[in-house]
XYZ file of C-alpha atoms in Angstrom:
574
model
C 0.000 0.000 0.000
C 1.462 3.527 -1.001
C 1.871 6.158 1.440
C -0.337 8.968 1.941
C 0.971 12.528 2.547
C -1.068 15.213 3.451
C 0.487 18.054 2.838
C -2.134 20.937 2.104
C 1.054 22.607 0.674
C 3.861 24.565 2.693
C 2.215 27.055 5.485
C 1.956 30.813 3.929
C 4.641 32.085 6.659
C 7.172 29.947 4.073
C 5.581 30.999 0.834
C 7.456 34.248 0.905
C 4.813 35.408 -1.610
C 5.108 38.536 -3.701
C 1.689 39.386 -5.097
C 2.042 41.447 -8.257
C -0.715 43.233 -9.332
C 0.095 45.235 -12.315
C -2.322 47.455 -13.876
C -2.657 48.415 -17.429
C -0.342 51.052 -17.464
C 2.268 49.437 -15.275
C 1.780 46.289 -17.055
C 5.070 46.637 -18.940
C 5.918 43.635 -20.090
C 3.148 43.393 -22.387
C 4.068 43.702 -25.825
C 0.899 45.238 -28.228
C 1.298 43.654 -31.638
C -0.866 46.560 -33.295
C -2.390 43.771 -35.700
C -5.560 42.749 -35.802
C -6.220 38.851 -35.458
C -9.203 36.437 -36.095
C -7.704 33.648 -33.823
C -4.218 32.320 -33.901
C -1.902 29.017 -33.644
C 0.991 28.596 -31.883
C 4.254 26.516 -31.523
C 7.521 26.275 -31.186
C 7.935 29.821 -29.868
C 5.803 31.411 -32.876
C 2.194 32.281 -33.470
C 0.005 32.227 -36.596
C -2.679 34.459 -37.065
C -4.880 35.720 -39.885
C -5.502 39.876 -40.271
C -8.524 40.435 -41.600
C -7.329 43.607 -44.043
C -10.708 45.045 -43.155
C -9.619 45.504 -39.627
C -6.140 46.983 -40.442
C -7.035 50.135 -41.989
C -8.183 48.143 -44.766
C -4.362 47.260 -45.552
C -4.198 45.250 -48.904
C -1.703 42.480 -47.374
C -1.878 39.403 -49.993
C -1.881 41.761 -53.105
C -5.130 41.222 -54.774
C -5.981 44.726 -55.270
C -8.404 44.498 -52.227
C -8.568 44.475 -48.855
C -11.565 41.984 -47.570
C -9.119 39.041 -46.805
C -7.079 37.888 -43.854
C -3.352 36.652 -44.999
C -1.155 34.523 -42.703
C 1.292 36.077 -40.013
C 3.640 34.877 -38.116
C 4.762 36.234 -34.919
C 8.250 35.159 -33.331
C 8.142 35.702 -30.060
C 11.614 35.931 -29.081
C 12.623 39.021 -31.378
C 8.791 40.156 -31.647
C 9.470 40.022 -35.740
C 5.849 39.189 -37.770
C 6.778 38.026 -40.892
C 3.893 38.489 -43.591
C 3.179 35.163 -45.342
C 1.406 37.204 -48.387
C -1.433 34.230 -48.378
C -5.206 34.404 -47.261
C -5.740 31.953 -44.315
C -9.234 32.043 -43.735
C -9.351 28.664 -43.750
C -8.167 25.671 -41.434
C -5.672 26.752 -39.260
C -2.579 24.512 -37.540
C 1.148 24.454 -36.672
C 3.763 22.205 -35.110
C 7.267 22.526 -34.996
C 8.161 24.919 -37.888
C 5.105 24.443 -39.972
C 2.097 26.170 -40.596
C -0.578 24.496 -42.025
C -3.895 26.860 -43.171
C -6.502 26.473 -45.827
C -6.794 29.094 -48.421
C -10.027 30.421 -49.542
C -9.641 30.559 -53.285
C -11.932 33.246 -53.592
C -10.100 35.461 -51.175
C -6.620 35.050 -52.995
C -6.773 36.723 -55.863
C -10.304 35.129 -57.245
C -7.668 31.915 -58.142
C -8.379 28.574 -58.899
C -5.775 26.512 -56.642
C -6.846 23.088 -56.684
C -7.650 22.952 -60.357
C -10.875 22.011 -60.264
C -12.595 24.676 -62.683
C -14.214 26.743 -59.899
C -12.685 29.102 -57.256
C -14.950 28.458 -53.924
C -13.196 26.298 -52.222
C -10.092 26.552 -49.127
C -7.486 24.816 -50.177
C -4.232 23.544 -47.768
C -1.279 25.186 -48.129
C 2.211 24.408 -45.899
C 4.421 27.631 -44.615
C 7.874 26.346 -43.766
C 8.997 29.253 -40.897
C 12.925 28.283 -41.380
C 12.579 28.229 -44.951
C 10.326 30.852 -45.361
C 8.475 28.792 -48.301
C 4.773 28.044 -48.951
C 3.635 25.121 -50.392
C 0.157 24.788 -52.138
C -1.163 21.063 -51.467
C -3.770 21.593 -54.415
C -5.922 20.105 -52.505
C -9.345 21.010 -50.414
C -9.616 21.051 -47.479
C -12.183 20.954 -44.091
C -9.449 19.798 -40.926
C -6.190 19.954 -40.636
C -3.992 18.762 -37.766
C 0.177 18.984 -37.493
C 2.322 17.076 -35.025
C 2.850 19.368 -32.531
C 6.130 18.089 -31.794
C 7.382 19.084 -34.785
C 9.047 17.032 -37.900
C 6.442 14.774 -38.382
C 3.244 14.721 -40.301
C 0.076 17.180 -41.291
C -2.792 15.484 -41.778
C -5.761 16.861 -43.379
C -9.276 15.740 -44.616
C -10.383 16.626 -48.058
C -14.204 17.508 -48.688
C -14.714 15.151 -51.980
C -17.949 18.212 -53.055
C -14.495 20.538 -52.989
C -12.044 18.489 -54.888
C -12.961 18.559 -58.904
C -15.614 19.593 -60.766
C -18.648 18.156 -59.550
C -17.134 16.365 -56.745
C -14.272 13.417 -56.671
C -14.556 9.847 -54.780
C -11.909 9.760 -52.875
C -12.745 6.651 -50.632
C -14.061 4.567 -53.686
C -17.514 4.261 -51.861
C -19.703 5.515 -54.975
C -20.046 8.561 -53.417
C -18.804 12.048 -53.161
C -20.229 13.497 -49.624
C -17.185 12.227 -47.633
C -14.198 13.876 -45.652
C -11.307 11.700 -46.484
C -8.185 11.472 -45.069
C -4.686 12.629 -46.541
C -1.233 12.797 -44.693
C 1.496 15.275 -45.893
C 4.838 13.979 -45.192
C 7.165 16.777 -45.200
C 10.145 14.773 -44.861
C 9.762 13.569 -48.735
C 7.239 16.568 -50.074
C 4.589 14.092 -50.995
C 0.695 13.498 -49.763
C -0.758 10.129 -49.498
C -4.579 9.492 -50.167
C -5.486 7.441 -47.407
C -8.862 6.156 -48.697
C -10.812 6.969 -45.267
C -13.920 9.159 -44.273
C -12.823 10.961 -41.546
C -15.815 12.524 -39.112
C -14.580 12.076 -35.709
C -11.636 11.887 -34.143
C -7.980 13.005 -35.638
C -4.932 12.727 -34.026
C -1.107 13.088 -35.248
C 1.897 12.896 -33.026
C 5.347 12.527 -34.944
C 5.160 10.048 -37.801
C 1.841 8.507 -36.759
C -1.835 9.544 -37.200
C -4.559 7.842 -36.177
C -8.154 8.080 -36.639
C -12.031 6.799 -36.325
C -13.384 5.961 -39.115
C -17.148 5.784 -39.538
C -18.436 2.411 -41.437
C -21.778 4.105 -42.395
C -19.430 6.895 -44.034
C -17.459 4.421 -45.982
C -19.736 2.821 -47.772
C -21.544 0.836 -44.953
C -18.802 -1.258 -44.621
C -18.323 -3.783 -41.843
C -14.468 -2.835 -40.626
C -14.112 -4.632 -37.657
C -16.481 -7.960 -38.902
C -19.204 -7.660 -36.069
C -21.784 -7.866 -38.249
C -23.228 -3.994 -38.800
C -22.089 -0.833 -39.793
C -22.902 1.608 -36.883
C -19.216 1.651 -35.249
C -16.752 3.818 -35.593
C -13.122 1.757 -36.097
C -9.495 2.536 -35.256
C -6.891 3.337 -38.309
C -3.380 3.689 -37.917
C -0.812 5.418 -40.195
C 2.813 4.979 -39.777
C 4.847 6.952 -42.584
C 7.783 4.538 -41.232
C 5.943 1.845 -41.941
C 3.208 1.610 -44.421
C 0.417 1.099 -45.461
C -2.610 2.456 -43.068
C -3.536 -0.430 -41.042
C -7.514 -1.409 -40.200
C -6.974 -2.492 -36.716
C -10.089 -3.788 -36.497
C -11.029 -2.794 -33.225
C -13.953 -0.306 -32.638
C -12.993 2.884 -30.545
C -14.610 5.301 -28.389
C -13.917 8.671 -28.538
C -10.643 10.363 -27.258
C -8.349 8.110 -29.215
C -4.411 9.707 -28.026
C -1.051 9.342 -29.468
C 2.482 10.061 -27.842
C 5.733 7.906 -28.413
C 4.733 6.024 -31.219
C 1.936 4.442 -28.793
C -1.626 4.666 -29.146
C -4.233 4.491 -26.450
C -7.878 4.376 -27.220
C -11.146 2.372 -25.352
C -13.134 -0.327 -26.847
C -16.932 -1.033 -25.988
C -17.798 -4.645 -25.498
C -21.405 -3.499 -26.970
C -19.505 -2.575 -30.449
C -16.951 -4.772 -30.938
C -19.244 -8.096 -31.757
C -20.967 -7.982 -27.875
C -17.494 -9.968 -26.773
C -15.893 -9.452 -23.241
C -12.829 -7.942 -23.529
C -11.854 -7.754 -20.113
C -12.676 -11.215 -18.839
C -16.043 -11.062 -16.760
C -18.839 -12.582 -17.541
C -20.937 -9.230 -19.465
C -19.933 -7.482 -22.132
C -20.817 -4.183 -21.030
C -18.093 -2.809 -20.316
C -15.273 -0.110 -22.326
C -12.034 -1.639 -22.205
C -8.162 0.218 -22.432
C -6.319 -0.989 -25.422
C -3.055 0.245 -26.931
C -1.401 -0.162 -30.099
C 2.492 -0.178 -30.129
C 4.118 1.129 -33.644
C 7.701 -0.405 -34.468
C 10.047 1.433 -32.766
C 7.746 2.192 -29.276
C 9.230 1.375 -25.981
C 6.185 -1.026 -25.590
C 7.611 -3.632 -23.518
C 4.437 -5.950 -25.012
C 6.160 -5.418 -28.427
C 4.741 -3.914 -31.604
C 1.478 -4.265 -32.256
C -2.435 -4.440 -30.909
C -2.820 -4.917 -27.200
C -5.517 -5.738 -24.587
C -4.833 -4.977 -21.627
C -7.873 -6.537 -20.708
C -9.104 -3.215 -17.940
C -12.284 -1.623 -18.054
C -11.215 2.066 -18.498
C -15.191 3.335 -18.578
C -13.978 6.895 -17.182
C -11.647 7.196 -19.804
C -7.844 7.458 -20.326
C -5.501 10.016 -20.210
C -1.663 9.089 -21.889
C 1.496 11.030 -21.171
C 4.829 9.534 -22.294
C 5.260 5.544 -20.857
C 1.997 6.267 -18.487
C -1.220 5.410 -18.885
C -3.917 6.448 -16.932
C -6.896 4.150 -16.674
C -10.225 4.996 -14.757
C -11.770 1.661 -13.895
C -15.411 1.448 -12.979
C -15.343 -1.227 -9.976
C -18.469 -2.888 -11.106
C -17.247 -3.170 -14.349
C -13.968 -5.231 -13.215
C -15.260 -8.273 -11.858
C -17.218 -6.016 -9.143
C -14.434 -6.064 -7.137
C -13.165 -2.896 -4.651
C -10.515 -1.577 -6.231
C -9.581 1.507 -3.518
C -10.411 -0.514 -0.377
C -13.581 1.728 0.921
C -15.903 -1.484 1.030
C -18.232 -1.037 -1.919
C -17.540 -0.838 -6.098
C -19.308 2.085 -7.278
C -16.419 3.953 -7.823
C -13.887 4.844 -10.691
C -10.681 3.942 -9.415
C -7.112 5.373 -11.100
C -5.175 2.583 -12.626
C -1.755 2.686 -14.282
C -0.111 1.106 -17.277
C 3.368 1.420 -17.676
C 3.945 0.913 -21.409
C 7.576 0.670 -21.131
C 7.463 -2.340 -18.762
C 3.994 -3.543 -19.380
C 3.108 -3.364 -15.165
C -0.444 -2.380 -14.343
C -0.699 -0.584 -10.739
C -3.336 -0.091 -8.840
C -3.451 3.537 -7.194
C -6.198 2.694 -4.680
C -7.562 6.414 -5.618
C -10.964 7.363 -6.613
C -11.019 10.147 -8.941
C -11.645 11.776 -12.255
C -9.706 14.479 -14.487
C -6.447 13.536 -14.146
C -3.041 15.155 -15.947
C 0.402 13.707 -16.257
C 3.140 15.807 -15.288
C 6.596 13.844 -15.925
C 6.118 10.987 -13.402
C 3.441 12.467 -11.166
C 0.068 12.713 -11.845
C -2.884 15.151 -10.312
C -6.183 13.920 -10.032
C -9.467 15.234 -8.941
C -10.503 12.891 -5.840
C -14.293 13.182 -4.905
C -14.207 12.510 -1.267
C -17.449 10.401 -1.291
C -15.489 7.861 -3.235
C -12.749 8.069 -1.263
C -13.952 5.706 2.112
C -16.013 8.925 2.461
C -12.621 10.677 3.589
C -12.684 14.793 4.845
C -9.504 15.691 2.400
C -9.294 19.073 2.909
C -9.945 19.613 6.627
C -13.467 21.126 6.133
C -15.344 18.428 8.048
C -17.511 17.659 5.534
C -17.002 14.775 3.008
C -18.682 16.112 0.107
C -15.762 18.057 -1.820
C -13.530 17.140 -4.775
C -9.946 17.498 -3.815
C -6.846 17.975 -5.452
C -4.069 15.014 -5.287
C -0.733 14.043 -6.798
C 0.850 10.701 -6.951
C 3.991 10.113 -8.152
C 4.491 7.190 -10.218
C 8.101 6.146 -8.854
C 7.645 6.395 -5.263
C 3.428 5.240 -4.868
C 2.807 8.095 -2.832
C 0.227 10.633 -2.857
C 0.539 14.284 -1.790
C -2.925 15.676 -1.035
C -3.391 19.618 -1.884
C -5.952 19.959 0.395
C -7.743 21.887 -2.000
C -11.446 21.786 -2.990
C -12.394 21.867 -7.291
C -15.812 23.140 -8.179
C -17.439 20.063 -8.668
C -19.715 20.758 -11.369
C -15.987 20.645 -13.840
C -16.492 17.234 -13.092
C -19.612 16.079 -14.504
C -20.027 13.603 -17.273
C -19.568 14.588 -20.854
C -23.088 16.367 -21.727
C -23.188 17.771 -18.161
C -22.769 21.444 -17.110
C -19.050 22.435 -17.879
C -17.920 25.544 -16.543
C -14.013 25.214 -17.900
C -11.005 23.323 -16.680
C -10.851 23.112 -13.192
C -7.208 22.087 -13.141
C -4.144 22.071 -16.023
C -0.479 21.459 -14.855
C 2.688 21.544 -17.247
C 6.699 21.370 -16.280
C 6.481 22.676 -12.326
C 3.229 24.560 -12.272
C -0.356 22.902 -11.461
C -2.323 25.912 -11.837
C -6.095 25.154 -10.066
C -9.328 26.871 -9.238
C -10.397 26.296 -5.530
C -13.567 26.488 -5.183
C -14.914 29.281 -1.546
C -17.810 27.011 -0.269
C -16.170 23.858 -0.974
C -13.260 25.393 1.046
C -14.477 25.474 4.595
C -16.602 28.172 3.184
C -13.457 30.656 2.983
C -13.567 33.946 1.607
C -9.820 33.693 -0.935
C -10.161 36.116 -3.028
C -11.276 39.066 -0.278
C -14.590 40.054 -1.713
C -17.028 39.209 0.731
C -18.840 36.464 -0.496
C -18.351 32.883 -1.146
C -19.160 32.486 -4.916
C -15.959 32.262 -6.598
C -13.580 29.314 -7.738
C -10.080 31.240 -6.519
C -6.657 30.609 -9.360
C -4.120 28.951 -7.319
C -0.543 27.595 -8.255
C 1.351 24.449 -7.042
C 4.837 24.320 -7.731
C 5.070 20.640 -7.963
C 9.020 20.707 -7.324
C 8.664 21.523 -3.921
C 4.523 21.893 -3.401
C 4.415 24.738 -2.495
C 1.026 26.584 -2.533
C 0.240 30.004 -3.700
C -2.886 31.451 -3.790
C -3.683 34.268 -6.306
C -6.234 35.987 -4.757
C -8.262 36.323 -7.985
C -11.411 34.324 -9.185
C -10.961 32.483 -12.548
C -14.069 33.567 -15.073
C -16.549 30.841 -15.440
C -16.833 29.282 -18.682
C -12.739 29.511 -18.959
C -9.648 27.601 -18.347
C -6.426 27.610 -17.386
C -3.307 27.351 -20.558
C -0.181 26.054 -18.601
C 3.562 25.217 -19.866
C 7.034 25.577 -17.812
C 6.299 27.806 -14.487
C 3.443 29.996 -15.887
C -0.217 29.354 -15.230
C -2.732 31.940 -17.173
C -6.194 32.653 -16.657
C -9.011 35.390 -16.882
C -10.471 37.221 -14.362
C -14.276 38.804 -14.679
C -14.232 42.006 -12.781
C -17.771 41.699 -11.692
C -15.862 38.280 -9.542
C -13.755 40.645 -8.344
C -15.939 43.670 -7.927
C -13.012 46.303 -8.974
C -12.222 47.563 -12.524
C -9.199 45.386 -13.637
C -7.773 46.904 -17.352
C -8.192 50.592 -16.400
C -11.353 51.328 -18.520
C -13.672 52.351 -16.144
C -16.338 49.901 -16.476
C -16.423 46.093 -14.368
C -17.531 44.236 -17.186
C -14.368 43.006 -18.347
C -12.593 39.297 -18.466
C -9.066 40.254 -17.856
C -5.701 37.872 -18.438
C -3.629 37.409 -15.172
C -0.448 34.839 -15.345
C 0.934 33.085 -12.234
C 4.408 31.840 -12.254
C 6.080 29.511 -9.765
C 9.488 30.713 -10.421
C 8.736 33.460 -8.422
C 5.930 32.642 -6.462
C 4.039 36.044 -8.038
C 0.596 36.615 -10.010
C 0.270 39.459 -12.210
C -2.379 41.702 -13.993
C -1.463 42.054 -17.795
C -4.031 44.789 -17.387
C -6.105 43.520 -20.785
C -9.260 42.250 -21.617
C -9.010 38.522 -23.440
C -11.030 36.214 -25.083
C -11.615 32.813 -24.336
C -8.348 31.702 -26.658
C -5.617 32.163 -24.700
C -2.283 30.367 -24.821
C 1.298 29.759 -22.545
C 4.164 29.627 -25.416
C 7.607 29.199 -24.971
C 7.547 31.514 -22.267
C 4.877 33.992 -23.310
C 1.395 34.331 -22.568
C -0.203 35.056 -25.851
C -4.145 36.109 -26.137
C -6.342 38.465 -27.874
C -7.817 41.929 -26.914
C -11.084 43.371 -27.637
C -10.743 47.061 -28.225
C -14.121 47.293 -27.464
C -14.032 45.769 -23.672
C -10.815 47.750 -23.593
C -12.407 51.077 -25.093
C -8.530 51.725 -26.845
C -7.916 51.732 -30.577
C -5.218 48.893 -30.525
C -4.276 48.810 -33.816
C -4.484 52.801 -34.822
C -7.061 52.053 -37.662
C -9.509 54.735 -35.997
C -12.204 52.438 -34.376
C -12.690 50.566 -31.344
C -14.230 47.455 -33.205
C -11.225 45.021 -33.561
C -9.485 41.754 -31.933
C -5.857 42.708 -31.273
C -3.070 40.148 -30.729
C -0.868 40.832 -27.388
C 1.349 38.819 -25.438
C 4.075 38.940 -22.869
């Protein structure tokens, strides 16, 4: 049995906490890009966005002689630099490593025809290499697009078949031309690979690898995984390494996820033939599978695996770990976390790179993976009924960490809004935790709290941004309620969030009014939160070291851009 530390983080006397709280005119650090933005992409310390020419002083930036369409730009956050790609990119938008992938709306880019179909109404993909400063048209339609994030590996990209040639093109040979089908671009050899798959649902690419569902009724009502029907959704696999795309016959639940040439992905009993998978007696249940690609530190070896665990709360992968959230009644009814019944979902582990399944003996839901520790939302109900955070009640969710190579669990001490953690279809009011390198940023929830006032504002209706620095866990508390309906974006020490001012009841970005949501960063370097003094939207991002977001000049009543109105989205960061 693993230990059990409850920590509730180091007392505040230690914290030696310096609360910054900049306002807009102290901000400093924040860097104004002056360019309007209708969303952006980023990686590999750069950001993609498209100006809409409209919104720049009706700037003609992709030379077509007018100034209605919104070319590519690319920030680089280290110098500040935005290089002008010169191509619309109102299209599908995505980047990894030193590609950007967008979709080009032919009509917007110069009236041309770019996929050589005979019309000029469709986006179609183009590549912009960021070292080489090249762009490469694809010729080819698109509706998704997807790049490993990682960087030298694949984009993948679905192609409309109504978009691609006059009239349409069958691109899945199903006798039909109403399909998204899939197409990898391998930019290691400058080719793209028809892949002969409708692609609905799930997408994902991680280095050479991208895997996907593939819908039976959308190609061609085809039994793929020989149950019998066509209603299930079935698991490809495509390793440019090793070709061709393999069927692996196995039907998949949503949330399929790649990372070191493993993939992870559930199976229901009910739609893979009505078989057990996991060795009871129904077949009921949603079992964890994995597939290992040559080349995988799978100890099981390349190829499909069982592993034979009812994962009905679903999976979360990070490097070798593999987090699996058994329903008790679902394995053999047996009590997994030792609280005397088996109604709960109870964290198991796979190690992929020694094949070990370990039993964490904790309840929970929402779990991240953080090098070899992961946090997990613990409802103390499931928990033997447990008072985690010291509130004497036994009704909370509470924050814990285990760590993988010792078994042993710090507890926060810390109370989530519970309604983050409802089933999918529930209420969702945002993230309630993210954690990256040696921040877990988390909202703490006032009543759930011991009914503690955190933020100062006299009432007890706010879920409070707190950071965890999980090197030493020590706890800071920011002092400022995280906006409903929002989330944290993580990576290194800094945690970012938005605060709404009417939370807060003062006037945050220096406009007068408290209507705002405004973008506050914590960092666990220093232990310190700080107003960027800005309004953001709900796309927000931690890159390379900057925050990134963008600013409504019209919640922050300033012309950002100097085009003479107060009507635009402005891209800042810091």
């Amino acid at each position: 049995m693993r230990a059990r530390h409850y920590s509730f983080g180091r007392p505040a006397a230690a914290q030696a906490v310096a609360l910054l709280l900049l306002a807009a005119a102290g901000a400093g650090a924040v860097t104004n890009t002056g360019r309007a933005a209708l969303d952006f992409v980023d990686c590999n310390g750069r950001v993609g966005f498209p100006e809409p020419e409209a919104q720049q002083g009706a700037t003609n930036l992709n030379g077509d002689s007018d100034a209605l369409d919104a070319p590519l730009q690319i920030l680089t956050l280290s110098s500040g630099a935005i290089t002008n790609v010169g191509v619309d990119a109102s299209g599908p938008l995505a980047c990894g490593g030193n590609l950007f992938a967008f979709g080009v709306l032919e009509a917007n880019q110069n009236d041309t025809d770019l996929n050589g179909d005979g019309d000029k109404f469709d986006y179609v993909l183009h590549v912009y290499d960021a070292v080489a400063a090249t762009t490469t048209n694809l010729g080819l339609a698109v509706d998704r697009v997807k790049v490993d994030d990682a960087g030298g590996g694949l984009v993948a990209f679905t192609v409309p078949e109504a978009s691609q040639g006059l009239g349409g093109t069958d691109l899945n040979g199903d006798g039909d031309k109403v399909d998204s089908v899939l197409h990898v671009y391998d930019p290691v050899s400058a080719t793209v690979t028809n892949l002969g798959i409708a692609v609905s649902s799930d997408l994902v690419v991680r280095g050479r690898l991208a895997a996907a569902r593939v819908s039976e009724a959308e190609q061609g009502n085809t039994d793929l995984n020989a149950d019998g029907d066509t209603a299930d959704y079935v698991l490809f696999v495509y390793d440019a390494d090793n070709p061709p795309l393999l069927n692996t016959h196995m039907a998949a639940d949503k949330n399929v996820q790649v990372d070191g040439r493993v993939v992870a992905f559930n199976v229901s009993e009910k739609s893979q033939a009505h078989i057990s998978l996991n060795g009871d007696a129904d077949a009921g249940d949603t079992v964890a599978h994995v597939y290992c690609a040559a080349g995988s530190s799978c100890a099981a070896g390349p190829g499909m695996h069982n592993l034979g665990v009812d994962a009905r709360g679903g999976i979360t992968l990070g490097g070798p770990l593999l987090a699996l959230h058994t329903r008790e009644r679902n394995q053999g009814n047996v009590d997994l976390n030792g609280d005397l019944d088996r109604s709960d979902l109870v964290i198991q582990i796979y190690h992929v790179d020694t094949g070990v399944l370990t039993n964490t003996h904790i309840a929970g839901r929402m779990t991240r993976i953080v090098g070899g520790k992961m946090i997990i939302g613990v409802p103390e109900k499931w928990q033997a009924g447990t008072d985690l955070n010291g509130d004497l009640d036994r009704s909370d969710v509470v924050t814990e960490i285990y760590d993988t190579a010792t078994s042993t669990v710090t507890n926060t001490g810390r109370a989530l809004p519970r309604v983050c953690l409802r089933e999918p279809g529930g209420k969702f009011r945002g993230e309630c935790f993210q954690a990256s390198g040696d921040i877990l940023a988390l909202a703490t929830n006032e009543r759930a709290q011991n009914h503690n006032i955190l933020n100062a504002d006299g009432d007890l209706f706010d879920d409070v941004a707190e950071m965890w620095r999980l090197s030493d866990n020590t706890r800071v508390n920011s002092q400022f309620a995280i906006a409903h309906a929002s989330a944290f974006a993580v990576g290194g020490t800094l945690g970012a969030f938005r605060v709404y001012e009417p939370d807060q009841r003062v006037v945050l970005n220096g406009d007068g009014d408290q209507n705002d949501r405004v973008m506050f960063v914590m960092n666990t370097a220093t232990l310190t939160t700080t107003n960027l003094g800005y309004a953001a939207e709900a796309h927000f991002a931690v890159e390379s070291g900057h925050v990134v977001w963008r600013t409504s000049e019209t919640e922050q009543n300033v012309d950002l851009n100097g085009d003479g109105d107060k009507f635009d989205f402005v891209l800042l960061y810091q």
